[in-house]
XYZ file of C-alpha atoms in Angstrom:
764
model
C 0.000 0.000 0.000
C 1.907 2.995 -1.238
C 1.026 6.630 -0.910
C 3.337 8.186 -3.466
C 4.723 11.643 -2.951
C 7.531 13.548 -4.639
C 10.755 13.099 -2.708
C 11.789 16.607 -1.774
C 13.185 17.455 1.622
C 11.173 20.109 3.414
C 13.340 22.734 5.103
C 10.524 25.047 6.181
C 9.879 23.768 9.712
C 10.706 27.084 11.342
C 7.253 27.370 12.951
C 7.917 24.420 15.171
C 11.646 24.776 15.705
C 11.249 24.727 19.445
C 14.959 24.626 20.174
C 15.360 28.239 19.118
C 12.309 29.254 21.119
C 13.746 27.525 24.186
C 17.062 29.323 23.714
C 15.338 32.693 23.479
C 13.231 31.971 26.565
C 16.251 30.913 28.602
C 18.750 33.552 27.402
C 17.750 36.100 30.060
C 18.414 33.735 32.934
C 21.582 33.875 34.981
C 24.163 31.207 34.288
C 24.733 28.478 36.839
C 28.496 28.691 37.321
C 28.678 25.122 38.471
C 27.870 23.668 35.041
C 27.527 26.544 32.612
C 23.891 25.538 32.135
C 21.324 28.385 32.137
C 18.932 27.281 34.917
C 15.242 28.015 34.928
C 13.459 29.301 37.990
C 12.794 26.405 40.376
C 9.581 24.549 39.552
C 6.406 25.025 41.583
C 5.768 21.460 42.784
C 2.448 19.653 42.672
C 0.080 18.568 39.919
C -2.756 20.055 41.983
C -1.015 23.438 41.527
C -0.981 23.189 37.728
C -3.383 25.126 35.531
C -5.316 22.082 34.269
C -8.939 21.564 33.354
C -8.989 18.532 35.613
C -8.210 20.868 38.550
C -11.442 22.828 38.082
C -13.363 23.482 41.280
C -16.231 21.320 40.023
C -16.100 19.204 36.894
C -19.068 19.115 34.567
C -20.730 15.807 33.787
C -18.874 15.638 30.466
C -15.501 16.432 32.054
C -16.043 13.886 34.810
C -16.859 11.202 32.232
C -13.717 12.009 30.269
C -11.583 11.920 33.437
C -12.880 8.433 34.237
C -12.126 7.221 30.696
C -8.564 8.526 30.961
C -8.224 6.939 34.386
C -9.163 3.482 33.089
C -6.758 3.824 30.163
C -3.826 4.939 32.323
C -4.445 2.242 34.930
C -4.121 -0.488 32.323
C -0.899 1.071 30.990
C 0.582 1.305 34.480
C -0.237 -2.327 35.202
C 1.067 -3.561 31.866
C 3.321 -1.414 29.669
C 4.841 1.054 32.136
C 5.151 -0.939 35.345
C 8.977 -1.211 35.063
C 9.687 2.046 33.204
C 10.843 5.338 34.819
C 7.751 7.006 33.378
C 5.615 5.038 35.839
C 6.051 7.849 38.385
C 4.580 10.432 36.012
C 1.752 8.048 35.070
C 1.002 7.149 38.705
C 1.026 10.802 39.802
C -1.396 11.637 36.992
C -3.616 8.712 38.003
C -3.579 10.131 41.531
C -4.698 13.485 40.135
C -7.578 11.830 38.245
C -8.617 9.950 41.386
C -8.483 13.186 43.376
C -10.657 15.160 40.949
C -13.211 12.321 40.697
C -13.602 12.327 44.491
C -11.581 9.240 45.325
C -9.154 10.944 47.680
C -8.081 7.710 49.400
C -6.930 6.147 46.118
C -5.197 9.391 45.119
C -3.229 9.402 48.362
C -2.323 5.743 47.813
C -0.888 6.541 44.377
C 1.228 9.443 45.613
C 2.513 7.534 48.649
C 3.605 4.663 46.403
C 5.482 7.128 44.197
C 7.309 8.572 47.206
C 8.246 5.080 48.440
C 9.948 4.439 45.092
C 11.227 7.991 44.588
C 11.685 9.868 47.914
C 12.589 13.112 46.099
C 9.469 13.276 43.937
C 8.395 16.895 44.481
C 4.988 16.608 42.828
C 3.862 13.602 44.872
C 5.096 15.071 48.171
C 3.384 18.406 47.574
C 0.108 16.795 46.488
C 0.102 14.594 49.592
C 0.415 17.690 51.784
C -2.438 19.323 49.874
C -4.677 16.234 49.996
C -4.266 15.739 53.743
C -4.884 19.439 54.362
C -8.123 19.168 52.355
C -9.147 16.209 54.550
C -8.434 18.317 57.673
C -5.653 15.927 58.718
C -3.372 18.802 59.577
C -0.743 16.764 61.386
C -0.057 14.558 58.349
C -0.215 17.591 56.071
C 2.483 19.303 58.174
C 4.627 16.168 58.046
C 4.559 16.151 54.231
C 5.214 19.897 54.107
C 8.257 19.307 56.302
C 9.345 16.473 53.996
C 9.112 18.835 51.006
C 11.241 21.417 52.808
C 13.850 18.786 53.696
C 14.138 17.589 50.095
C 14.379 21.162 48.813
C 17.099 21.977 51.337
C 19.068 18.830 50.485
C 19.004 19.733 46.781
C 20.802 23.019 47.462
C 24.037 21.112 48.080
C 23.946 18.771 45.079
C 23.774 20.461 41.655
C 23.316 17.359 39.500
C 20.665 15.965 41.849
C 18.858 19.310 41.782
C 18.867 19.391 37.987
C 17.489 15.863 37.808
C 14.736 16.429 40.400
C 13.662 19.765 38.922
C 13.658 18.419 35.376
C 11.636 15.401 36.488
C 9.134 17.710 38.206
C 8.638 19.702 34.986
C 8.400 16.547 32.876
C 5.720 15.048 35.131
C 3.741 18.278 34.975
C 4.106 18.333 31.188
C 2.876 14.733 31.019
C -0.211 15.640 33.071
C -0.830 18.713 30.900
C -0.571 16.685 27.690
C -3.122 14.143 28.926
C -5.365 16.662 30.668
C -9.055 16.462 29.832
C -9.780 18.586 26.778
C -13.073 20.289 26.006
C -11.977 22.726 23.282
C -9.988 20.749 20.815
C -10.729 23.161 18.000
C -8.434 25.626 19.787
C -6.164 22.966 21.180
C -2.999 23.125 19.064
C -1.609 26.321 20.611
C -2.097 24.943 24.118
C -0.546 21.649 23.020
C 2.467 23.491 21.625
C 3.128 25.165 25.006
C 2.920 21.802 26.757
C 5.370 20.248 24.321
C 7.754 23.135 24.971
C 7.562 22.421 28.707
C 8.456 18.770 28.097
C 11.359 19.728 25.830
C 12.550 22.263 28.394
C 12.738 19.483 30.998
C 14.597 17.206 28.581
C 17.125 19.875 27.648
C 17.666 20.984 31.246
C 18.139 17.442 32.576
C 21.033 16.780 30.210
C 23.041 13.772 31.365
C 21.534 13.783 34.862
C 18.773 11.330 33.957
C 19.142 7.740 32.812
C 18.956 6.534 29.224
C 15.661 4.797 29.982
C 14.122 7.978 31.350
C 15.261 9.951 28.299
C 13.607 7.341 26.106
C 10.352 7.736 28.033
C 10.475 11.511 27.662
C 11.252 11.340 23.948
C 8.325 8.940 23.514
C 6.029 11.301 25.403
C 7.113 14.261 23.278
C 6.680 12.177 20.116
C 3.132 11.287 21.174
C 2.399 14.963 21.813
C 3.662 16.013 18.377
C 1.635 13.217 16.764
C -1.532 14.522 18.437
C -0.660 18.109 17.560
C -0.080 17.144 13.916
C -3.601 15.808 13.573
C -5.007 18.869 15.344
C -3.337 21.013 12.696
C -4.723 18.777 9.951
C -8.294 19.130 11.264
C -7.846 22.910 11.375
C -7.895 23.083 7.560
C -5.602 23.582 4.599
C -3.989 26.701 6.067
C -2.413 24.529 8.760
C -1.105 21.760 6.490
C 2.497 23.000 6.586
C 2.424 22.975 10.375
C 0.845 19.520 10.160
C 3.826 18.217 8.198
C 6.316 19.934 10.501
C 4.673 18.460 13.596
C 4.693 15.037 11.976
C 8.407 15.433 11.274
C 9.132 16.426 14.884
C 7.130 13.446 16.157
C 9.180 11.047 14.036
C 12.435 12.706 15.137
C 11.673 12.098 18.826
C 10.384 8.574 18.196
C 13.600 7.833 16.300
C 15.540 8.372 19.529
C 13.484 5.626 21.217
C 13.853 3.235 18.288
C 17.619 3.726 18.058
C 18.235 3.668 21.822
C 15.673 1.482 23.577
C 16.540 -2.026 24.700
C 13.052 -2.992 25.884
C 11.031 -4.529 22.986
C 7.678 -3.230 24.252
C 9.093 0.300 24.344
C 10.153 0.025 20.711
C 6.769 -1.491 19.886
C 4.958 1.548 21.264
C 7.273 3.937 19.413
C 6.589 2.128 16.122
C 2.852 2.269 16.839
C 2.904 6.007 17.500
C 4.979 6.546 14.361
C 2.441 4.572 12.328
C -0.327 6.808 13.681
C 1.710 9.926 12.886
C 2.342 8.843 9.281
C -1.239 7.684 8.645
C -2.573 10.392 6.357
C -5.996 11.072 4.930
C -6.372 9.494 1.495
C -7.291 12.859 -0.037
C -4.180 14.596 1.273
C -1.272 14.609 -1.195
C 1.610 16.673 0.220
C 3.967 18.237 -2.289
C 7.052 17.437 -0.239
C 8.403 14.990 2.291
C 9.353 16.505 5.671
C 13.083 16.835 6.220
C 13.845 14.255 8.936
C 11.409 11.713 7.505
C 13.002 12.052 4.056
C 16.414 11.301 5.545
C 15.488 8.342 7.777
C 11.969 6.972 7.200
C 11.095 7.437 3.551
C 9.827 3.860 3.146
C 7.518 4.262 6.163
C 6.335 7.623 4.827
C 5.245 5.953 1.600
C 3.788 2.924 3.394
C 2.880 3.494 7.084
C 1.837 -0.160 7.390
C 5.558 -0.968 7.732
C 5.491 0.719 11.159
C 2.711 -1.553 12.362
C 4.418 -4.626 10.910
C 7.577 -3.834 12.879
C 5.538 -3.200 16.028
C 3.783 -6.568 15.667
C 7.129 -8.336 15.261
C 7.892 -7.156 18.797
C 4.412 -7.839 20.251
C 2.389 -10.041 17.853
C -0.886 -10.016 19.809
C -1.104 -6.343 20.788
C -4.758 -5.289 20.210
C -3.971 -1.563 20.115
C -1.429 -1.975 17.295
C -3.800 -4.204 15.326
C -6.641 -1.719 15.810
C -4.442 1.094 14.456
C -3.307 -1.158 11.599
C -6.934 -1.888 10.693
C -7.732 1.818 10.878
C -4.971 2.520 8.331
C -6.427 -0.010 5.894
C -9.914 1.416 6.443
C -8.730 4.939 5.607
C -7.374 3.655 2.291
C -10.572 1.652 1.643
C -8.760 -1.690 1.745
C -11.664 -3.186 3.634
C -10.748 -6.873 3.231
C -7.266 -6.237 4.634
C -8.781 -4.170 7.448
C -11.190 -6.976 8.386
C -8.413 -9.562 8.383
C -6.238 -7.678 10.853
C -9.176 -6.578 13.038
C -10.547 -10.127 13.170
C -7.122 -11.307 14.337
C -7.091 -8.689 17.085
C -10.519 -9.618 18.407
C -10.059 -13.387 18.114
C -6.817 -13.247 20.105
C -8.180 -10.852 22.727
C -11.919 -10.230 22.993
C -11.604 -8.204 26.225
C -11.963 -4.464 26.735
C -8.353 -4.080 25.531
C -9.732 -4.608 22.002
C -12.374 -1.862 22.173
C -10.626 0.094 19.415
C -10.538 -2.975 17.155
C -14.288 -3.464 17.723
C -14.910 0.204 16.950
C -12.862 0.118 13.724
C -14.471 -3.148 12.585
C -17.923 -1.618 13.119
C -16.937 1.291 10.880
C -15.573 -1.053 8.219
C -18.853 -2.981 8.163
C -20.751 0.314 7.938
C -18.624 1.400 4.971
C -19.257 -1.948 3.254
C -23.000 -1.565 3.842
C -22.944 1.817 2.087
C -21.120 0.351 -0.900
C -23.336 -2.659 -1.609
C -26.606 -2.600 -3.546
C -27.704 -6.009 -2.249
C -30.356 -5.288 0.439
C -29.766 -8.574 2.278
C -25.993 -8.098 2.340
C -26.433 -4.469 3.432
C -28.610 -5.583 6.342
C -26.069 -8.259 7.327
C -23.228 -5.719 7.349
C -25.277 -3.255 9.394
C -26.179 -5.927 11.958
C -22.497 -6.795 12.360
C -21.640 -3.105 12.631
C -24.345 -2.647 15.261
C -23.016 -5.569 17.309
C -19.393 -4.386 17.214
C -20.281 -0.764 17.855
C -22.345 -1.752 20.882
C -19.425 -3.743 22.297
C -16.998 -0.871 21.708
C -19.423 1.499 23.455
C -19.750 -0.830 26.436
C -15.988 -1.293 26.754
C -15.115 2.381 26.284
C -18.164 4.691 26.183
C -16.595 7.678 24.417
C -18.530 10.254 22.373
C -17.272 9.138 18.949
C -18.115 5.471 19.517
C -21.611 6.251 20.788
C -22.244 8.699 17.938
C -21.176 6.075 15.386
C -23.480 3.578 17.105
C -26.355 6.045 16.706
C -25.572 6.474 13.016
C -25.492 2.693 12.484
C -28.818 2.242 14.274
C -30.283 5.002 12.111
C -29.128 3.128 9.017
C -31.005 0.090 10.344
C -34.337 1.940 10.621
C -36.561 -0.328 8.490
C -38.507 1.169 5.613
C -41.011 -1.653 5.158
C -42.088 -3.030 8.500
C -44.424 -2.282 11.371
C -44.422 1.206 12.845
C -43.582 -0.225 16.267
C -40.356 -1.800 15.036
C -39.427 1.279 13.029
C -40.037 3.621 15.961
C -38.087 1.357 18.298
C -34.999 1.392 16.066
C -35.363 5.130 15.501
C -35.583 5.753 19.255
C -32.520 3.564 19.892
C -30.541 5.650 17.400
C -31.577 8.925 19.053
C -30.760 7.463 22.472
C -27.201 6.754 21.287
C -26.790 10.371 20.166
C -28.211 11.630 23.472
C -25.793 9.424 25.409
C -22.932 10.664 23.241
C -23.808 14.271 24.069
C -24.028 13.460 27.779
C -20.326 12.617 27.847
C -19.299 14.903 24.985
C -15.907 16.503 25.609
C -15.800 18.762 22.550
C -14.272 16.283 20.131
C -16.263 15.616 16.967
C -19.302 17.335 18.460
C -20.167 18.850 15.056
C -20.106 15.424 13.418
C -22.439 14.081 16.110
C -24.881 16.959 15.561
C -24.861 16.306 11.810
C -25.598 12.598 12.266
C -28.350 13.363 14.746
C -29.883 15.859 12.314
C -29.959 13.279 9.525
C -31.678 10.871 11.881
C -34.293 13.444 12.898
C -34.952 14.766 9.403
C -37.510 12.166 8.361
C -39.794 12.640 11.372
C -39.044 16.114 12.753
C -37.594 18.569 10.265
C -37.582 21.521 12.650
C -35.534 19.668 15.275
C -33.236 18.377 12.540
C -32.558 21.956 11.424
C -31.427 22.877 14.938
C -28.987 19.949 14.942
C -27.617 20.967 11.530
C -27.071 24.525 12.724
C -25.247 23.299 15.801
C -23.035 21.151 13.558
C -22.206 24.257 11.516
C -21.461 26.528 14.476
C -19.272 24.032 16.367
C -17.315 22.691 13.410
C -13.568 23.180 12.936
C -13.472 21.479 9.562
C -12.581 23.215 6.318
C -14.826 25.378 4.136
C -15.980 22.424 2.032
C -17.637 20.904 5.097
C -19.457 24.149 5.927
C -20.484 24.668 2.327
C -21.848 21.150 2.038
C -23.643 21.367 5.379
C -25.313 24.682 4.552
C -26.235 23.847 0.947
C -27.470 20.273 1.504
C -29.010 20.355 4.942
C -29.547 23.737 6.576
C -30.775 26.278 4.047
C -33.040 24.053 1.899
C -34.764 22.665 4.985
C -35.079 26.115 6.586
C -36.611 27.538 3.415
C -38.952 24.557 3.102
C -40.011 24.918 6.746
C -40.592 28.646 6.226
C -42.857 27.920 3.250
C -44.738 25.091 4.946
C -45.540 27.262 7.987
C -46.966 30.037 5.815
C -43.976 32.410 6.012
C -44.243 33.397 9.708
C -42.319 36.531 10.692
C -40.548 34.896 13.626
C -39.094 32.178 11.383
C -37.948 34.783 8.879
C -36.227 36.568 11.774
C -34.473 33.358 12.779
C -33.261 32.642 9.251
C -31.972 36.193 8.882
C -30.238 36.012 12.234
C -28.566 32.713 11.382
C -27.384 33.972 7.988
C -25.512 36.947 9.462
C -24.492 35.507 12.834
C -22.592 32.411 11.728
C -19.401 32.017 13.719
C -17.096 33.909 11.359
C -17.421 36.309 8.456
C -16.079 33.894 5.835
C -18.752 31.346 6.799
C -21.472 34.002 6.524
C -20.192 34.934 3.058
C -20.449 31.260 2.075
C -24.070 31.231 3.243
C -24.951 34.154 0.958
C -23.322 32.366 -1.954
C -25.396 29.258 -1.247
C -28.558 31.362 -0.974
C -27.815 32.703 -4.438
C -27.583 29.182 -5.850
C -30.803 28.139 -4.134
C -32.530 31.208 -5.571
C -31.983 29.761 -9.044
C -34.728 27.337 -8.139
C -37.805 29.457 -8.723
C -39.672 28.013 -5.732
C -37.142 29.573 -3.307
C -36.712 33.051 -4.822
C -39.430 34.747 -2.798
C -38.233 33.175 0.455
C -34.618 34.246 -0.136
C -35.759 37.808 -0.840
C -37.862 37.755 2.337
C -34.675 37.057 4.307
C -32.833 39.919 2.642
C -35.758 42.297 3.172
C -35.772 41.482 6.864
C -32.034 42.220 7.076
C -32.405 45.515 5.226
C -35.365 46.611 7.366
C -33.526 45.764 10.583
C -30.175 47.521 10.087
C -27.236 46.776 12.328
C -25.150 49.360 14.146
C -22.016 47.402 13.194
C -20.255 48.342 9.966
C -19.027 44.785 9.376
C -22.584 43.447 9.313
C -23.716 46.203 6.936
C -20.827 45.382 4.602
C -21.704 41.708 4.785
C -25.338 42.377 3.827
C -24.165 44.531 0.928
C -21.914 41.714 -0.223
C -24.833 39.305 0.116
C -27.035 41.490 -2.085
C -24.307 41.649 -4.728
C -23.899 37.878 -4.592
C -27.621 37.314 -5.033
C -27.670 39.548 -8.114
C -25.363 37.097 -9.858
C -28.215 34.620 -10.357
C -31.274 34.681 -12.619
C -34.609 35.888 -11.293
C -38.141 36.358 -12.421
C -38.525 39.957 -13.500
C -40.572 41.012 -10.480
C -38.161 39.326 -8.060
C -35.141 40.973 -9.673
C -36.786 44.390 -9.344
C -37.459 43.653 -5.699
C -33.803 42.703 -5.136
C -32.556 45.941 -6.756
C -34.948 47.978 -4.621
C -33.660 46.242 -1.484
C -30.093 47.094 -2.467
C -30.962 50.766 -2.983
C -32.798 50.869 0.336
C -29.840 49.269 2.133
C -27.376 51.799 0.685
C -29.583 54.675 1.838
C -29.842 53.231 5.349
C -26.191 52.318 5.944
C -25.154 55.812 7.001
C -28.182 56.378 9.237
C -27.993 55.845 12.963
C -29.613 52.891 14.661
C -33.363 53.636 14.845
C -35.076 53.744 18.220
C -37.389 50.883 17.319
C -38.880 48.000 19.255
C -37.341 44.554 19.238
C -36.844 42.726 15.951
C -39.896 40.727 14.950
C -39.752 37.474 16.804
C -42.071 35.843 19.256
C -40.630 35.010 22.664
C -41.458 31.484 23.915
C -44.611 31.164 25.973
C -42.998 29.035 28.669
C -39.522 28.722 30.148
C -37.283 25.716 29.603
C -36.571 25.792 33.346
C -39.989 24.485 34.348
C -39.778 25.706 37.962
C -39.406 29.323 36.859
C -41.393 31.840 34.849
C -38.312 32.989 32.921
C -35.070 31.288 31.917
C -33.011 34.447 32.348
C -33.240 38.068 33.520
C -31.100 40.700 31.759
C -29.384 43.513 33.662
C -27.929 46.166 31.346
C -27.201 49.868 31.115
C -29.412 51.914 28.792
C -26.489 52.457 26.400
C -26.272 48.707 25.732
C -29.975 48.215 25.026
C -29.447 47.841 21.228
C -27.110 44.880 21.766
C -29.674 43.175 23.974
C -32.480 43.935 21.499
C -30.700 43.023 18.291
C -28.296 40.313 19.461
C -28.996 38.666 22.805
C -32.780 38.245 22.748
C -33.087 37.106 19.099
C -30.243 34.647 19.618
C -31.576 33.026 22.764
C -35.332 33.342 22.247
C -35.854 32.431 18.616
C -32.620 31.061 17.217
C -31.858 27.475 18.194
C -32.616 27.642 21.870
C -36.186 28.889 22.647
C -35.210 30.282 26.046
C -37.564 32.787 27.622
C -35.986 35.991 28.849
C -37.095 38.965 30.917
C -35.969 42.359 29.609
C -37.180 45.378 31.585
C -37.733 47.654 28.565
C -39.968 45.063 26.971
C -41.559 43.141 29.822
C -42.215 45.607 32.657
C -45.981 46.357 32.581
C -47.247 49.925 32.907
C -48.533 50.989 36.300
C -46.246 48.677 38.320
C -43.670 49.853 40.838
C -40.527 49.240 38.756
C -38.018 48.057 41.383
C -40.530 45.925 43.257
C -41.680 44.297 40.031
C -38.105 43.774 38.786
C -37.093 42.227 42.128
C -39.909 39.714 41.759
C -38.915 39.035 38.133
C -35.369 38.219 39.294
C -36.803 35.691 41.773
C -38.952 34.229 39.003
C -35.944 33.819 36.671
C -33.723 30.743 36.680
C -30.618 32.785 35.813
C -29.442 36.398 35.770
C -27.245 37.800 32.987
C -25.234 40.971 33.658
C -24.204 42.782 30.446
C -20.903 44.377 31.412
C -19.505 47.481 29.696
C -18.054 50.690 31.194
C -21.560 52.200 31.012
C -22.845 49.724 33.614
C -20.572 51.035 36.378
C -22.389 54.391 36.567
C -25.892 53.023 36.024
C -27.614 53.191 39.427
C -30.667 51.050 38.628
C -28.493 48.262 37.243
C -26.199 48.369 40.288
C -29.223 48.010 42.559
C -30.528 45.047 40.529
C -27.103 43.378 40.718
C -27.191 43.665 44.522
C -30.674 42.093 44.574
C -29.511 39.256 42.303
C -26.392 38.536 44.387
C -28.443 38.434 47.605
C -31.282 36.312 46.307
C -29.802 33.967 43.681
C -27.386 31.068 43.779
C -24.100 32.612 42.559
C -23.730 29.722 40.097
C -26.894 30.979 38.375
C -25.549 34.492 37.728
C -23.205 35.203 34.819
C -21.398 38.140 33.237
C -21.571 38.853 29.499
C -18.446 40.843 28.580
C -19.085 43.195 25.651
C -15.891 45.185 26.057
C -12.455 44.470 27.447
C -13.024 46.289 30.709
C -12.202 45.774 34.357
C -14.579 43.552 36.312
C -15.786 44.973 39.653
C -14.608 42.972 42.659
C -18.157 42.226 43.851
C -18.906 40.192 40.700
C -15.409 38.987 39.758
C -16.175 35.475 41.024
C -19.132 34.961 38.656
C -19.074 32.859 35.501
C -18.066 34.888 32.444
C -18.904 34.726 28.733
C -16.739 36.804 26.411
C -18.612 38.569 23.587
C -15.833 41.063 22.834
C -15.393 39.527 19.375
C -11.740 38.580 19.840
C -12.339 34.905 19.032
C -14.822 34.468 16.212
C -14.482 30.698 16.146
C -15.793 30.099 19.655
C -19.492 29.116 19.772
C -20.470 31.826 22.293
C -24.237 31.492 21.952
C -23.946 27.726 22.170
C -21.991 27.893 25.453
C -24.309 30.522 26.916
C -27.375 28.441 26.045
C -25.831 25.392 27.722
C -25.428 27.484 30.883
C -29.061 28.637 30.780
C -30.650 25.283 30.004
C -31.881 23.252 32.986
C -29.198 20.918 34.292
C -31.317 17.808 33.926
C -32.047 18.475 30.253
C -29.887 17.109 27.461
C -27.592 20.100 27.314
C -26.691 19.636 23.678
C -30.103 18.419 22.462
C -31.226 21.929 21.636
C -34.688 21.693 20.175
C -37.269 24.389 19.650
C -40.159 23.551 21.936
C -42.494 25.851 19.995
């Protein structure tokens, strides 16, 4: 299996040349005259001190589920692959951290105490023991461990090489924990990953010859794994990141090469070959124009055929289910389904335990691919049944979001077309249950893909709910423009336009479509939407509906220049298609009207035309949220916040004083009651709020009467946060990060905790 590529060494890896960045970071430090090595500031010991997601004050349900999955994976590695390796201390300390954050303090303490028995100078374990005992109010034991930490620190002052080794090991263990931390924002993950890799490389460089060959091998393997993960993050980010993808792949192979050329332990070499195979496994559609520099010099054969990596790994450990699962995944990517089945069958037949969950998952996907390719209905059904069985086993062994989402998709494919309604509804419900379970433990990875699959499943029976899933897939996706274009043109816009027609063109649905068109997560996506609208307008049955959207946008002008420019661009795009004469005249008139209105100030008009929900999602309250804002920020609430939360996607019921305070009522008394009747309070923070007396009074009422976890700040400007509300949850709407799904995260906060947080359906 060859993946041909022109053999040209790539010398453009400057983006990820971390050695130079390390040198620049360390150049300002004073030189240690004992060795000539530029020392870093002493490390701050303790994994519990690190800035990690797992150290959050309270983990969400999704984060807790991910922590438990990581815990099970690391436990098996510690008992099997790493039990005799130096890296076991880093793994055990991280396991202790996972135990601690999942409320198993006794097991966490056991892990750290075992580390200290084997390594009495382990700073992280000693510090975390002191912290854990202090948390348990066992102050005497906490003091004993604090004294132990002081003794070790004092002893290190007299031994330079020992100090370098202990400090470097402390950094490396913290880097290991950071690299395997729970991740909920993988679409922004590569920059964070890069910093963590730098920390690991800093430890490796600083340790020098003070650590053993075996420990160096472990650290090189860890850094290679990190670069392999970072490479695929860059690849998922789109074509603009492909050069960084290749550079990261090259760095991964360079570090893994150290393990392969140095390690004596066969299982260590096996793992290095496996990680290298994963690094070199490329998407079939990706044809790089050059071979990265280090790979071209040392691993050209493996670059052209990554299966060689897995073959060499299996020579060292013939029955390893993880290697065979990765090997089968490679064959699946290149559509060599028979070869994939052969290797995956071998993996499962030799080890049918939970260790083979990945092999089960890959085999389920192979069967699903085969079902899509065959025209024989009986064979298709047989493949789908096998896929369903394997996917269910994979989900039971390792219930991660991707596996459960794939299981939902397979069950949807099994929905019978010619059978009793009871059987059809049962299969349909099972599919939706798999998606719901996937969202319950969703950690941010592939969430857009899960929303898309759920939308396809819903489309046949509930088009409106399906549309909401498609829009969530669009807003949370990190894939390239082709994915967004396909999603908008095939699923979102045609179904929205059809729903608009079928409901008799209601004004609130027109408002939602217009809002979605202009408020997609970045400007380039919004421009794509206008282009797709133009193509849909070529179909005569959609011309009037498309023009209705544009008329709504023109009649409800924005105070933001960027949005006005975007609408103007949309009008120009729409003029590039053919129209009925009357529709073309209408489009030209809309363009003239928009040009006349661009330079006018924002009109003092009521809210945009949308109907607020009749009932709150939080069933114990009259309103889902209460808005506190200064008068100057009223337009943002009217034209952004309320349309987004009340009619677009979420159907949350808000209370806004300007709109909802009835005449003849005592304002403050009525507003105080409305705060009590609201599940949450949102404080719109700009400099104008600080001098707004009514808003300050309402904030005091909210802080006295509401659970602080139910009050949040919406930052509209980069301004200082008053001390009295600095502890509240914050949502940043300053516009500095256009790729973050702000409305999506805010809606999750406002939805009732017992509701499927990501199953955002319009209850109207």
